């Protein structure tokens, strides 16, 4: 479906849109920025009672927030890589999963892990809870789905059938079936008891997300090519196609009463779909910089919680104007989003390889990695206040031009095996030299108390 069809559908909602544009809401009318993370927001969730929210970040941490005030209540820290998904279990506990291949069950009263579930051999992208709250399903980039007993008495069950990364899962209303989406272009439906599956959808592009209306029995999915389609599960026939000309669909969220579907994409657009008439209520450029990776509705269906390339998640009223939402989602300057022509080669290498995890100043900003301020001449694993992997904490490497060059020539997996540093290689000798020169000029004085990588 092209832009002409989208325009026609938006036209049918003219009165709705005019009312929105005529009444922009002020920042104290339901807007909030949940600030404090040191990296992009990969996952969000709202508690069933609507009082709390969770944010999962590239900075390895989870934020717990008061929805009413927008204030942070706690940091949950225990992952060893980016956190991609979070979920409330409804009993004072929450789940999180990430790039470290782990699912963690947390006790909110203490802010500490209750149990770690290990076994995936690839990053975990999604968590879904069974209707009875006993089981958690995880979607892994190892191509597997894990079924975890949250009481910890039964062993993990693996569902294997996809030919590529699994991106999302959702249980049926009775918990007897599980629907899963994969980069292999299929949605599979699983018999949970038997562990068997069959393809429900075979799509030409990878499928990123699925949502299920358990009461009405339809399933919607979003794919890499911008497809947004809806299936009636009784007849397994398509009942709606609201595909845009953009790609990819990165997030889907169904409001609590099942009447609206929110869609976020890789170009920063948000679409609000009427899930009764299957028409588009809104389709607007919400985030001018970067993607919309995560969406969730508040319990009353009045607001949406969204996350993307910004370090902050945003709560915004669905009844707000497009301009007001875009303002709350405005992204701070990101070095890797700047025009490369405006930067020296050394700065370009830093922006592309380092800036999302590291800062250059001693300001203590949260990041997935420690500040690089004072890195030259300091031993690895000694930056004050950062939780290092044992591999770096016990390392005898001293960072200088030679060791930094070797790090990027060989890659962290070879030069600092066992560390948390992601795989980053700079093949060109001149590129590595320019990066090192940039760091030497921009990381402050050499040495300094407890400074360094």
XYZ file of C-alpha atoms in Angstrom:
453
model
C 0.000 0.000 0.000
C 1.556 3.330 -1.075
C 1.393 6.855 0.208
C -1.823 7.595 -1.697
C -3.672 4.921 0.273
C -2.169 6.157 3.525
C -3.249 9.685 2.631
C -6.778 8.501 1.969
C -6.954 6.721 5.302
C -5.607 9.724 7.140
C -8.202 11.805 5.328
C -10.948 9.663 6.858
C -9.619 10.714 10.251
C -9.469 14.449 9.406
C -11.643 15.549 12.311
C -9.469 13.600 14.727
C -6.235 15.158 13.424
C -7.641 18.699 13.267
C -8.685 18.447 16.895
C -5.206 17.314 17.846
C -3.436 20.110 15.993
C -5.771 22.710 17.455
C -4.998 21.752 21.029
C -1.267 21.177 21.653
C -0.604 20.221 25.244
C 1.913 21.852 27.550
C 4.828 19.945 29.053
C 2.967 19.466 32.339
C -0.068 17.866 30.699
C 1.119 14.290 30.668
C 4.553 14.734 29.100
C 7.687 13.449 30.806
C 11.260 12.656 29.810
C 12.732 9.741 31.752
C 16.356 10.864 31.883
C 19.512 9.359 33.306
C 20.506 6.533 30.974
C 23.839 6.693 29.187
C 22.805 5.054 25.942
C 19.882 4.423 23.580
C 16.645 2.936 24.961
C 16.043 -0.552 23.539
C 12.997 -1.689 25.528
C 10.167 -0.263 27.657
C 7.311 -1.639 29.748
C 4.492 -0.299 31.931
C 3.227 -2.176 34.998
C -0.284 -3.675 34.850
C -1.570 -1.158 37.399
C -0.005 1.706 35.441
C 2.037 3.097 38.313
C 5.547 2.145 37.206
C 7.588 1.902 34.027
C 10.780 0.130 33.022
C 13.409 1.234 30.526
C 16.112 -1.040 29.112
C 19.236 0.608 27.766
C 22.394 0.093 25.769
C 24.223 1.236 28.940
C 23.637 -2.244 30.506
C 21.081 -0.943 33.016
C 17.335 -0.915 33.682
C 15.551 2.154 35.004
C 12.483 1.869 37.250
C 10.262 4.949 37.064
C 7.174 6.434 38.687
C 4.739 6.994 35.809
C 2.784 9.730 37.561
C 5.778 11.936 38.335
C 8.295 10.718 35.753
C 10.925 10.340 38.483
C 13.383 7.483 38.720
C 12.896 5.072 41.614
C 15.860 2.762 41.085
C 18.580 1.490 38.787
C 18.746 -2.259 38.292
C 22.307 -3.160 37.347
C 23.559 -6.662 36.742
C 23.665 -7.256 32.993
C 27.036 -7.497 31.285
C 25.913 -6.030 27.969
C 23.103 -3.970 26.443
C 19.614 -4.685 27.812
C 16.997 -5.192 25.107
C 13.768 -6.241 26.817
C 11.960 -5.771 30.131
C 8.679 -7.051 31.571
C 6.696 -6.818 34.805
C 5.722 -10.182 36.276
C 2.969 -8.706 38.474
C 4.290 -9.975 41.817
C 6.799 -7.305 42.735
C 9.340 -8.714 40.318
C 10.493 -7.857 36.820
C 12.371 -9.619 34.046
C 15.104 -8.319 31.778
C 17.141 -9.785 28.934
C 19.975 -8.587 26.780
C 23.043 -8.970 24.634
C 24.774 -10.998 27.374
C 22.469 -13.944 26.497
C 20.891 -13.820 29.991
C 17.361 -13.527 31.357
C 17.332 -12.033 34.866
C 14.483 -12.060 37.399
C 14.660 -9.057 39.758
C 13.089 -8.340 43.143
C 11.951 -4.703 43.079
C 11.883 -4.439 46.873
C 15.648 -4.945 47.022
C 16.695 -4.070 43.480
C 18.705 -7.280 43.244
C 18.566 -10.351 40.990
C 16.543 -13.284 42.296
C 17.583 -15.702 39.583
C 19.620 -15.758 36.380
C 18.473 -17.951 33.519
C 21.313 -18.962 31.221
C 21.549 -21.131 28.140
C 20.954 -18.970 25.089
C 23.933 -18.737 22.744
C 22.930 -15.407 21.235
C 21.465 -12.096 22.375
C 17.876 -12.095 23.655
C 15.547 -9.616 21.957
C 12.183 -10.212 23.610
C 10.408 -11.562 26.704
C 6.778 -12.655 26.912
C 4.945 -14.018 29.951
C 2.430 -16.855 29.856
C -1.076 -15.788 30.962
C -0.697 -17.659 34.268
C 2.635 -15.932 34.961
C 4.499 -19.224 35.399
C 6.553 -19.214 32.202
C 8.643 -16.695 30.329
C 9.403 -17.104 26.630
C 12.584 -15.548 25.270
C 13.398 -14.813 21.633
C 17.068 -15.450 20.921
C 19.399 -14.567 18.098
C 20.706 -18.107 18.313
C 17.479 -19.046 16.515
C 16.006 -20.589 19.671
C 13.047 -19.818 21.900
C 13.567 -20.488 25.597
C 10.682 -21.461 27.888
C 11.716 -20.686 31.463
C 9.968 -21.770 34.651
C 10.035 -18.592 36.750
C 9.646 -20.635 39.917
C 12.954 -22.283 39.082
C 11.797 -25.857 39.642
C 11.672 -27.096 36.048
C 14.482 -27.018 33.474
C 14.435 -24.762 30.439
C 12.688 -26.050 27.335
C 14.052 -25.078 23.931
C 11.825 -24.583 20.900
C 13.898 -24.932 17.736
C 12.534 -24.548 14.249
C 13.405 -21.095 12.941
C 16.291 -20.829 10.479
C 17.513 -17.451 11.723
C 17.330 -14.996 14.620
C 14.092 -15.010 16.615
C 12.937 -11.448 17.299
C 9.637 -11.700 19.175
C 7.236 -14.104 20.881
C 3.705 -13.948 22.281
C 1.556 -16.519 24.120
C -2.042 -17.283 23.202
C -4.813 -16.472 25.681
C -4.789 -19.983 27.154
C -0.996 -20.349 27.045
C -1.267 -23.468 24.894
C 0.232 -21.828 21.832
C 3.130 -19.507 21.210
C 3.635 -17.281 18.181
C 7.179 -16.346 17.166
C 8.658 -13.958 14.593
C 12.028 -14.352 12.924
C 14.477 -12.869 10.461
C 13.874 -15.992 8.391
C 10.668 -14.277 7.225
C 8.254 -16.533 9.073
C 5.837 -16.398 11.947
C 5.532 -19.845 13.497
C 2.787 -21.118 15.791
C 3.960 -23.575 18.453
C 2.154 -26.205 20.439
C 3.716 -25.421 23.806
C 3.049 -28.838 25.342
C 4.378 -30.782 22.361
C 7.131 -28.365 21.341
C 6.132 -28.664 17.686
C 5.448 -25.842 15.257
C 4.233 -24.929 11.793
C 4.568 -21.748 9.738
C 1.667 -19.329 10.037
C 3.170 -16.607 7.818
C 5.921 -16.867 5.218
C 6.999 -13.327 4.448
C 9.615 -12.150 1.980
C 11.359 -10.046 4.634
C 12.343 -10.603 8.238
C 9.545 -10.164 10.777
C 10.515 -8.018 13.755
C 7.450 -7.902 16.003
C 4.083 -9.506 16.651
C 1.212 -8.436 18.902
C -1.854 -10.481 19.764
C -5.357 -9.370 20.664
C -6.210 -12.347 22.874
C -9.884 -11.493 23.276
C -10.653 -10.915 19.591
C -8.232 -13.470 18.188
C -6.184 -11.447 15.727
C -2.423 -11.079 15.365
C -0.574 -8.100 13.877
C 3.021 -8.129 12.705
C 5.650 -5.664 11.522
C 8.494 -6.505 9.144
C 11.741 -5.145 7.756
C 10.108 -3.856 4.571
C 7.593 -1.712 6.472
C 4.813 -4.294 6.355
C 2.075 -3.942 8.991
C -0.440 -6.723 8.480
C -3.167 -8.329 10.576
C -4.385 -11.944 10.574
C -7.610 -13.459 11.868
C -6.300 -16.502 13.739
C -9.506 -18.518 13.401
C -9.413 -18.430 9.623
C -5.713 -17.559 9.259
C -6.647 -14.964 6.658
C -5.406 -11.404 6.335
C -7.920 -8.836 7.557
C -5.868 -5.636 7.244
C -2.792 -4.279 5.477
C -1.529 -0.882 6.611
C 1.928 -1.118 5.117
C 3.841 2.153 4.693
C 6.558 2.900 2.183
C 9.127 3.173 4.950
C 11.172 0.446 6.553
C 11.735 -1.264 8.895
C 9.001 -1.618 11.527
C 10.918 -1.727 14.815
C 8.201 -1.613 17.471
C 4.530 -2.496 17.939
C 2.316 -1.989 20.979
C -1.379 -2.693 21.545
C -3.251 -0.496 24.018
C -4.890 -2.177 27.041
C -8.405 -2.381 25.586
C -7.145 -3.602 22.211
C -8.568 -0.712 20.185
C -5.362 1.033 19.118
C -2.049 -0.143 17.751
C 1.094 1.998 17.948
C 3.846 1.421 15.389
C 7.404 2.768 15.407
C 9.858 2.528 12.531
C 13.500 2.941 11.641
C 13.046 6.456 10.302
C 11.516 7.896 13.475
C 7.865 7.763 12.411
C 5.040 6.770 14.750
C 1.729 5.499 13.431
C -1.425 5.164 15.551
C -3.880 2.676 14.050
C -7.554 2.283 14.935
C -7.697 -1.469 15.546
C -11.493 -1.575 15.227
C -11.929 0.039 11.815
C -8.349 -0.653 10.690
C -7.706 2.923 9.632
C -4.706 5.128 10.337
C -5.474 7.821 12.894
C -2.019 9.408 12.804
C 1.230 8.957 10.944
C 3.868 11.499 11.826
C 7.614 12.054 12.055
C 7.984 11.844 15.819
C 11.771 11.551 16.142
C 13.782 13.373 13.515
C 16.979 11.624 14.593
C 17.112 7.875 14.707
C 14.638 5.013 15.114
C 11.742 4.249 17.464
C 12.912 0.986 19.053
C 10.350 0.586 21.828
C 6.724 1.484 22.555
C 4.318 0.758 25.417
C 0.935 2.152 26.447
C 0.032 3.350 29.907
C -2.684 1.368 31.692
C -5.395 3.932 30.911
C -4.470 4.027 27.217
C -4.013 7.790 27.354
C -0.230 7.938 26.953
C 2.566 6.161 25.126
C 6.051 5.436 26.445
C 8.653 5.402 23.694
C 12.391 4.860 23.388
C 14.989 5.187 20.663
C 18.432 6.567 19.911
C 18.110 9.198 22.659
C 19.393 8.521 26.169
C 15.937 9.348 27.556
C 12.594 7.610 27.141
C 9.530 9.808 26.690
C 5.967 9.661 27.973
C 3.495 11.543 25.797
C -0.291 11.848 25.575
C -1.878 10.275 22.525
C -4.109 13.353 22.317
C -1.120 15.693 21.942
C -0.204 17.397 18.685
C 2.427 15.992 16.378
C 4.640 18.987 17.101
C 4.384 18.545 20.863
C 5.303 14.856 20.637
C 8.231 15.595 18.326
C 9.496 18.156 20.828
C 9.482 15.704 23.753
C 11.193 13.113 21.531
C 13.819 15.569 20.293
C 17.197 13.853 20.393
C 20.326 15.454 21.756
C 23.321 15.786 19.491
C 24.823 12.397 18.665
C 28.303 12.448 17.188
C 27.624 9.448 14.966
C 24.590 11.247 13.481
C 26.561 14.321 12.437
C 27.606 14.938 8.875
C 30.922 13.057 8.460
C 32.195 15.912 6.290
C 32.157 18.144 9.377
C 34.598 15.905 11.265
C 38.246 14.990 10.949
C 38.996 11.356 10.154
C 40.034 10.691 13.743
C 36.773 12.126 15.062
C 34.824 10.069 12.517
C 36.523 6.904 13.761
C 35.687 7.809 17.376
C 32.076 8.648 16.476
C 31.558 5.364 14.652
C 33.493 3.003 16.894
C 33.545 4.504 20.391
C 31.094 7.315 21.108
C 27.991 5.291 21.885
C 29.825 3.563 24.766
C 32.388 6.153 25.923
C 32.640 9.841 26.746
C 35.818 11.925 26.613
C 35.219 13.978 29.762
C 35.451 13.167 33.506
C 31.781 14.004 34.096
C 30.767 10.519 35.209
C 27.998 10.280 32.593
C 26.428 6.837 32.362
C 27.628 4.855 29.390
C 28.067 1.207 28.507
C 31.790 1.800 28.905
C 33.878 4.044 31.169
C 34.987 7.564 30.302
C 38.167 7.734 28.236
C 39.335 10.841 30.072
C 42.978 10.389 31.049
C 43.245 7.065 29.258
C 46.877 7.429 28.157
C 49.318 5.991 30.667
C 46.768 4.255 32.874
C 46.337 0.550 33.466
C 43.212 -1.078 32.000
C 40.343 -1.678 34.387
C 41.102 1.173 36.790
C 38.602 3.924 36.013
C 36.933 4.737 39.336
C 33.304 3.728 39.746
C 32.990 1.523 36.660
C 32.174 -2.177 37.058
C 34.712 -4.035 34.954
C 34.722 -7.589 33.756
C 37.301 -9.749 35.547
C 39.254 -9.932 32.288
C 39.987 -6.191 32.317
C 40.086 -5.744 36.080
C 42.922 -8.280 36.211
C 44.671 -7.106 33.048
C 48.195 -5.697 33.044
C 47.620 -3.681 29.858
C 48.574 -0.011 30.058
C 46.784 2.133 27.492
C 49.064 4.045 25.145
C 49.373 4.558 21.399
C 50.748 1.046 20.883
C 48.171 -0.828 22.977
C 45.223 1.158 21.585
C 46.488 0.418 18.085
C 46.667 -3.295 18.875
C 43.173 -3.236 20.411
C 41.621 -2.004 17.170
C 43.887 -3.981 14.884
C 43.159 -7.327 16.567
C 39.732 -6.574 18.053
C 38.705 -6.890 21.717
C 37.823 -10.557 21.318
C 41.499 -11.288 20.642
C 43.342 -8.534 22.526
C 41.148 -8.408 25.641
C 39.280 -11.755 25.559
C 36.538 -12.045 28.160
C 35.988 -8.287 28.393
C 32.669 -6.537 27.819
C 33.968 -4.519 24.883
C 32.004 -5.214 21.684
C 33.780 -6.424 18.589
C 35.350 -3.372 16.945
C 38.135 -3.596 14.355
C 39.686 -0.740 12.379
C 41.534 -2.320 9.505
C 43.258 0.752 8.092
C 46.600 1.706 9.616
C 45.983 5.398 8.867
C 42.484 5.240 10.395
C 43.863 3.769 13.622
C 46.609 6.405 13.731
C 44.068 9.198 13.223
C 41.848 7.802 16.011
C 44.781 7.620 18.408
C 45.782 11.204 17.560
C 42.202 12.354 18.169
C 42.104 10.587 21.544
C 45.460 12.061 22.530
C 44.112 15.540 21.839
C 40.710 15.100 23.474
C 41.055 12.899 26.567
C 42.626 15.377 28.938
C 45.916 15.084 30.793
C 47.908 11.897 30.686
C 47.588 9.776 33.794
C 45.635 11.208 36.690
C 44.251 9.383 39.742
C 42.318 6.273 38.762
C 41.685 7.395 35.200
C 41.821 5.203 32.112
C 39.937 2.538 30.185
